[in-house]
Amino acid sequence: MKMRRLLAATVLLLSTPLPAQELPEGQSEADYEAWLDAAPGRRGQVLSFEAWQAAAGVAHAVPTYQVLRTASMWRECNGQPFEVAPPNLWPGMANTIRYIRDHVERSVGTVEVVSGYRDPALNACAHGAPGSAHQGYFALDMIPVQPLDRHDLMRRLCAMHARSGRAARVGLGFYAFQRFHIDTNGFRRWGSSGPNHNESPCAVIERGEDPEPPGTEAVPRAAR
């Protein structure tokens, strides 16, 4: 019986589109509306944030409810599913949204943001790196709306990062499945490729090697 259940769960997982496997639970647009209504003052905070986005020239580049998503592990960490970051951290996010609009989406198509600001407690609980750019609100994790072959996704993003990442001070990280990280807190790259699972796929591709040879799997890395 246990084996049958395991096989059924495996079939269900494999038959589920990758983005569905990676979308945060409890952080849908409907959940966002319920979160707004659950406490006075939240709508006012969001209106201020959206007005700031408009002034910074990045309004509507990414849906607000996505930019306000916290960590995918928010429930396990007893955190909030959405949060408006402190206003003094907003300027860094303008650069990140602008880069996503002008470079990322031109490389891989429309993306859905799945994680943004994390306060220090939530970041630690969600296994984020101690100096994670998510804490400073420079970082967004995302997936392409239209799934790509993982190798194709890596090649497109690595080529983009090589062209424009240094000038824009962009960090590029890769996680499992289709999920990847963009921030504007310094030019760097990381992932779990290479023989020791500690290299960016970009470095491996530059050597002319396969970033994930058959039989290997992505190893989760701490969010940066």
mmCIF file of C-alpha atoms in Angstrom:
data_model
loop_
_atom_site.group_PDB
_atom_site.id
_atom_site.type_symbol
_atom_site.label_atom_id
_atom_site.label_comp_id
_atom_site.label_asym_id
_atom_site.label_seq_id
_atom_site.Cartn_x
_atom_site.Cartn_y
_atom_site.Cartn_z
ATOM 1 C CA MET A 1 0.000 0.000 0.000
ATOM 2 C CA LYS A 2 2.797 2.409 0.903
ATOM 3 C CA MET A 3 4.549 1.639 -2.383
ATOM 4 C CA ARG A 4 1.357 2.354 -4.340
ATOM 5 C CA ARG A 5 0.936 5.687 -2.589
ATOM 6 C CA LEU A 6 4.556 6.590 -3.269
ATOM 7 C CA LEU A 7 4.207 5.716 -6.945
ATOM 8 C CA ALA A 8 0.989 7.721 -7.202
ATOM 9 C CA ALA A 9 2.625 10.744 -5.594
ATOM 10 C CA THR A 10 5.601 10.450 -7.933
ATOM 11 C CA VAL A 11 3.373 10.279 -11.004
ATOM 12 C CA LEU A 12 1.422 13.313 -9.802
ATOM 13 C CA LEU A 13 4.621 15.292 -9.246
ATOM 14 C CA LEU A 14 6.029 14.417 -12.646
ATOM 15 C CA SER A 15 2.757 15.261 -14.374
ATOM 16 C CA THR A 16 2.557 18.678 -12.706
ATOM 17 C CA PRO A 17 4.048 21.562 -14.722
ATOM 18 C CA LEU A 18 7.264 22.830 -13.178
ATOM 19 C CA PRO A 19 5.961 26.316 -12.382
ATOM 20 C CA ALA A 20 3.073 24.765 -10.452
ATOM 21 C CA GLN A 21 5.613 22.814 -8.391
ATOM 22 C CA GLU A 22 7.437 26.032 -7.563
ATOM 23 C CA LEU A 23 4.648 28.549 -6.974
ATOM 24 C CA PRO A 24 4.331 29.551 -3.315
ATOM 25 C CA GLU A 25 1.452 28.133 -1.301
ATOM 26 C CA GLY A 26 -0.786 30.679 0.382
ATOM 27 C CA GLN A 27 0.674 33.538 -1.684
ATOM 28 C CA SER A 28 -1.747 33.768 -4.590
ATOM 29 C CA GLU A 29 -3.370 37.009 -5.678
ATOM 30 C CA ALA A 30 -6.534 36.019 -3.792
ATOM 31 C CA ASP A 31 -4.442 35.347 -0.676
ATOM 32 C CA TYR A 32 -2.894 38.779 -1.126
ATOM 33 C CA GLU A 33 -6.297 40.474 -1.161
ATOM 34 C CA ALA A 34 -7.253 38.605 2.016
ATOM 35 C CA TRP A 35 -3.957 39.655 3.619
ATOM 36 C CA LEU A 36 -4.659 43.298 2.752
ATOM 37 C CA ASP A 37 -8.071 43.119 4.401
ATOM 38 C CA ALA A 38 -6.788 41.364 7.522
ATOM 39 C CA ALA A 39 -5.138 44.400 9.125
ATOM 40 C CA PRO A 40 -5.803 48.135 8.991
ATOM 41 C CA GLY A 41 -3.066 50.179 7.444
ATOM 42 C CA ARG A 42 -1.821 47.591 4.972
ATOM 43 C CA ARG A 43 -3.601 49.123 1.992
ATOM 44 C CA GLY A 44 -2.141 52.509 2.859
ATOM 45 C CA GLN A 45 1.358 51.027 2.995
ATOM 46 C CA VAL A 46 0.848 49.375 -0.380
ATOM 47 C CA LEU A 47 -0.478 52.587 -1.936
ATOM 48 C CA SER A 48 2.635 54.402 -0.734
ATOM 49 C CA PHE A 49 4.834 51.666 -2.178
ATOM 50 C CA GLU A 50 3.024 51.773 -5.520
ATOM 51 C CA ALA A 51 3.294 55.572 -5.655
ATOM 52 C CA TRP A 52 7.014 55.257 -5.051
ATOM 53 C CA GLN A 53 7.260 52.657 -7.852
ATOM 54 C CA ALA A 54 5.527 55.060 -10.228
ATOM 55 C CA ALA A 55 7.914 57.865 -9.294
ATOM 56 C CA ALA A 56 10.863 55.505 -9.849
ATOM 57 C CA GLY A 57 9.584 54.549 -13.298
ATOM 58 C CA VAL A 58 8.922 50.878 -12.526
ATOM 59 C CA ALA A 59 5.167 50.859 -11.912
ATOM 60 C CA HIS A 60 3.400 47.720 -13.181
ATOM 61 C CA ALA A 61 6.657 46.126 -14.353
ATOM 62 C CA VAL A 62 5.977 43.318 -11.854
ATOM 63 C CA PRO A 63 2.577 42.821 -10.159
ATOM 64 C CA THR A 64 2.589 44.290 -6.659
ATOM 65 C CA TYR A 65 1.391 41.114 -4.966
ATOM 66 C CA GLN A 66 4.375 39.247 -6.414
ATOM 67 C CA VAL A 67 6.924 41.879 -5.383
ATOM 68 C CA LEU A 68 5.531 41.724 -1.833
ATOM 69 C CA ARG A 69 5.807 37.938 -1.487
ATOM 70 C CA THR A 70 8.159 36.964 1.318
ATOM 71 C CA ALA A 71 9.680 33.482 1.611
ATOM 72 C CA SER A 72 8.142 30.300 0.249
ATOM 73 C CA MET A 73 8.623 28.877 3.774
ATOM 74 C CA TRP A 74 6.676 31.705 5.413
ATOM 75 C CA ARG A 75 4.143 29.333 6.969
ATOM 76 C CA GLU A 76 6.737 26.980 8.478
ATOM 77 C CA CYS A 77 8.587 30.021 9.810
ATOM 78 C CA ASN A 78 5.472 31.617 11.323
ATOM 79 C CA GLY A 79 5.993 34.672 9.117
ATOM 80 C CA GLN A 80 3.799 36.789 6.891
ATOM 81 C CA PRO A 81 3.052 35.681 3.306
ATOM 82 C CA PHE A 82 3.422 39.272 2.086
ATOM 83 C CA GLU A 83 5.210 42.276 3.508
ATOM 84 C CA VAL A 84 5.928 45.854 2.527
ATOM 85 C CA ALA A 85 9.628 46.369 3.169
ATOM 86 C CA PRO A 86 10.760 49.417 5.179
ATOM 87 C CA PRO A 87 10.735 52.501 2.903
ATOM 88 C CA ASN A 88 14.462 53.097 3.308
ATOM 89 C CA LEU A 89 15.039 49.806 1.445
ATOM 90 C CA TRP A 90 12.845 50.596 -1.560
ATOM 91 C CA PRO A 91 15.494 52.271 -3.791
ATOM 92 C CA GLY A 92 17.432 49.038 -4.267
ATOM 93 C CA MET A 93 14.317 47.268 -5.489
ATOM 94 C CA ALA A 94 13.794 49.848 -8.250
ATOM 95 C CA ASN A 95 17.080 48.815 -9.861
ATOM 96 C CA THR A 96 16.208 45.133 -9.580
ATOM 97 C CA ILE A 97 12.746 45.540 -11.113
ATOM 98 C CA ARG A 98 14.211 47.672 -13.879
ATOM 99 C CA TYR A 99 16.785 44.992 -14.711
ATOM 100 C CA ILE A 100 14.114 42.296 -14.773
ATOM 101 C CA ARG A 101 11.978 44.369 -17.125
ATOM 102 C CA ASP A 102 14.780 45.428 -19.445
ATOM 103 C CA HIS A 103 16.968 42.322 -19.490
ATOM 104 C CA VAL A 104 15.544 39.216 -17.809
ATOM 105 C CA GLU A 105 12.169 39.216 -19.532
ATOM 106 C CA ARG A 106 13.784 39.970 -22.875
ATOM 107 C CA SER A 107 15.907 36.865 -22.379
ATOM 108 C CA VAL A 108 13.458 34.304 -20.955
ATOM 109 C CA GLY A 109 10.007 35.844 -21.383
ATOM 110 C CA THR A 110 7.581 36.939 -18.677
ATOM 111 C CA VAL A 111 8.530 35.830 -15.179
ATOM 112 C CA GLU A 112 6.595 35.330 -11.965
ATOM 113 C CA VAL A 113 8.271 36.541 -8.790
ATOM 114 C CA VAL A 114 7.988 34.023 -5.952
ATOM 115 C CA SER A 115 10.073 35.616 -3.175
ATOM 116 C CA GLY A 116 11.141 39.133 -2.266
ATOM 117 C CA TYR A 117 11.759 40.882 1.053
ATOM 118 C CA ARG A 118 12.577 38.794 4.113
ATOM 119 C CA ASP A 119 13.195 40.296 7.509
ATOM 120 C CA PRO A 120 16.216 38.846 9.352
ATOM 121 C CA ALA A 121 14.194 36.323 11.369
ATOM 122 C CA LEU A 122 12.331 34.983 8.340
ATOM 123 C CA ASN A 123 15.502 34.923 6.256
ATOM 124 C CA ALA A 124 17.313 32.836 8.873
ATOM 125 C CA CYS A 125 14.412 30.419 9.264
ATOM 126 C CA ALA A 126 14.115 30.042 5.470
ATOM 127 C CA HIS A 127 17.811 29.055 5.274
ATOM 128 C CA GLY A 128 18.864 32.300 3.630
ATOM 129 C CA ALA A 129 22.509 33.322 3.691
ATOM 130 C CA PRO A 130 23.335 35.665 6.618
ATOM 131 C CA GLY A 131 24.044 38.555 4.246
ATOM 132 C CA SER A 132 21.214 37.730 1.853
ATOM 133 C CA ALA A 133 20.249 40.503 -0.552
ATOM 134 C CA HIS A 134 16.628 39.630 0.253
ATOM 135 C CA GLN A 135 17.065 41.320 3.639
ATOM 136 C CA GLY A 136 18.144 44.555 1.968
ATOM 137 C CA TYR A 137 15.324 44.261 -0.600
ATOM 138 C CA PHE A 138 17.684 44.071 -3.548
ATOM 139 C CA ALA A 139 16.664 40.526 -4.492
ATOM 140 C CA LEU A 140 13.797 38.697 -6.142
ATOM 141 C CA ASP A 141 13.492 34.976 -6.860
ATOM 142 C CA MET A 142 11.411 34.044 -9.888
ATOM 143 C CA ILE A 143 10.428 31.449 -12.462
ATOM 144 C CA PRO A 144 9.578 31.860 -16.158
ATOM 145 C CA VAL A 145 5.840 31.816 -16.822
ATOM 146 C CA GLN A 146 6.436 29.688 -19.906
ATOM 147 C CA PRO A 147 8.682 26.816 -18.785
ATOM 148 C CA LEU A 148 11.996 26.413 -20.566
ATOM 149 C CA ASP A 149 14.328 23.477 -20.761
ATOM 150 C CA ARG A 150 16.564 23.946 -17.709
ATOM 151 C CA HIS A 151 19.741 23.937 -19.794
ATOM 152 C CA ASP A 152 18.230 26.511 -22.149
ATOM 153 C CA LEU A 153 17.210 28.654 -19.169
ATOM 154 C CA MET A 154 20.758 28.547 -17.838
ATOM 155 C CA ARG A 155 22.327 29.422 -21.173
ATOM 156 C CA ARG A 156 19.991 32.354 -21.766
ATOM 157 C CA LEU A 157 20.462 33.816 -18.298
ATOM 158 C CA CYS A 158 24.220 33.285 -18.286
ATOM 159 C CA ALA A 159 24.555 35.032 -21.655
ATOM 160 C CA MET A 160 22.414 37.905 -20.369
ATOM 161 C CA HIS A 161 24.488 38.198 -17.207
ATOM 162 C CA ALA A 162 27.734 38.195 -19.180
ATOM 163 C CA ARG A 163 26.442 41.013 -21.399
ATOM 164 C CA SER A 164 24.856 43.312 -18.858
ATOM 165 C CA GLY A 165 25.348 42.016 -15.331
ATOM 166 C CA ARG A 166 28.576 43.764 -14.429
ATOM 167 C CA ALA A 167 27.422 47.250 -15.413
ATOM 168 C CA ALA A 168 24.159 46.789 -13.498
ATOM 169 C CA ARG A 169 25.835 45.138 -10.469
ATOM 170 C CA VAL A 170 23.661 42.052 -10.845
ATOM 171 C CA GLY A 171 23.869 38.847 -8.855
ATOM 172 C CA LEU A 172 22.527 35.738 -10.612
ATOM 173 C CA GLY A 173 21.810 32.505 -8.758
ATOM 174 C CA PHE A 174 20.212 29.219 -9.786
ATOM 175 C CA TYR A 175 18.088 26.927 -7.642
ATOM 176 C CA ALA A 176 16.182 23.725 -8.414
ATOM 177 C CA PHE A 177 13.783 23.332 -11.324
ATOM 178 C CA GLN A 178 13.138 26.710 -13.008
ATOM 179 C CA ARG A 179 13.736 28.983 -10.038
ATOM 180 C CA PHE A 180 16.470 31.611 -10.176
ATOM 181 C CA HIS A 181 17.559 34.718 -8.279
ATOM 182 C CA ILE A 182 18.281 38.259 -9.449
ATOM 183 C CA ASP A 183 19.584 41.099 -7.310
ATOM 184 C CA THR A 184 21.424 44.376 -7.870
ATOM 185 C CA ASN A 185 23.677 44.199 -4.838
ATOM 186 C CA GLY A 186 26.921 43.375 -6.639
ATOM 187 C CA PHE A 187 28.128 41.445 -9.677
ATOM 188 C CA ARG A 188 28.449 37.740 -8.843
ATOM 189 C CA ARG A 189 26.968 34.371 -9.728
ATOM 190 C CA TRP A 190 26.407 31.059 -7.973
ATOM 191 C CA GLY A 191 24.684 27.722 -8.163
ATOM 192 C CA SER A 192 25.210 24.012 -7.577
ATOM 193 C CA SER A 193 26.898 22.919 -10.801
ATOM 194 C CA GLY A 194 30.346 21.457 -11.322
ATOM 195 C CA PRO A 195 31.929 18.328 -9.838
ATOM 196 C CA ASN A 196 31.575 19.614 -6.276
ATOM 197 C CA HIS A 197 28.105 21.130 -6.740
ATOM 198 C CA ASN A 198 29.367 24.573 -5.742
ATOM 199 C CA GLU A 199 29.798 26.463 -9.024
ATOM 200 C CA SER A 200 27.590 28.707 -11.073
ATOM 201 C CA PRO A 201 26.278 26.968 -14.189
ATOM 202 C CA CYS A 202 27.656 29.979 -16.067
ATOM 203 C CA ALA A 203 31.237 29.075 -15.128
ATOM 204 C CA VAL A 204 30.705 25.482 -16.229
ATOM 205 C CA ILE A 205 29.126 26.545 -19.524
ATOM 206 C CA GLU A 206 32.056 28.878 -20.177
ATOM 207 C CA ARG A 207 34.390 25.875 -19.890
ATOM 208 C CA GLY A 208 32.358 24.132 -22.562
ATOM 209 C CA GLU A 209 30.989 21.568 -20.111
ATOM 210 C CA ASP A 210 27.471 20.435 -19.259
ATOM 211 C CA PRO A 211 26.278 22.282 -16.120
ATOM 212 C CA GLU A 212 24.097 19.318 -15.150
ATOM 213 C CA PRO A 213 25.226 16.070 -16.790
ATOM 214 C CA PRO A 214 22.672 13.233 -16.929
ATOM 215 C CA GLY A 215 22.247 11.609 -13.548
ATOM 216 C CA THR A 216 23.010 14.734 -11.532
ATOM 217 C CA GLU A 217 20.495 16.849 -9.653
ATOM 218 C CA ALA A 218 20.503 20.424 -8.486
ATOM 219 C CA VAL A 219 21.564 20.723 -4.854
ATOM 220 C CA PRO A 220 19.674 23.438 -2.928
ATOM 221 C CA ARG A 221 21.891 26.381 -1.987
ATOM 222 C CA ALA A 222 21.319 29.051 0.621
ATOM 223 C CA ALA A 223 19.411 32.016 -0.758
ATOM 224 C CA ARG A 224 21.716 35.001 -1.095
#
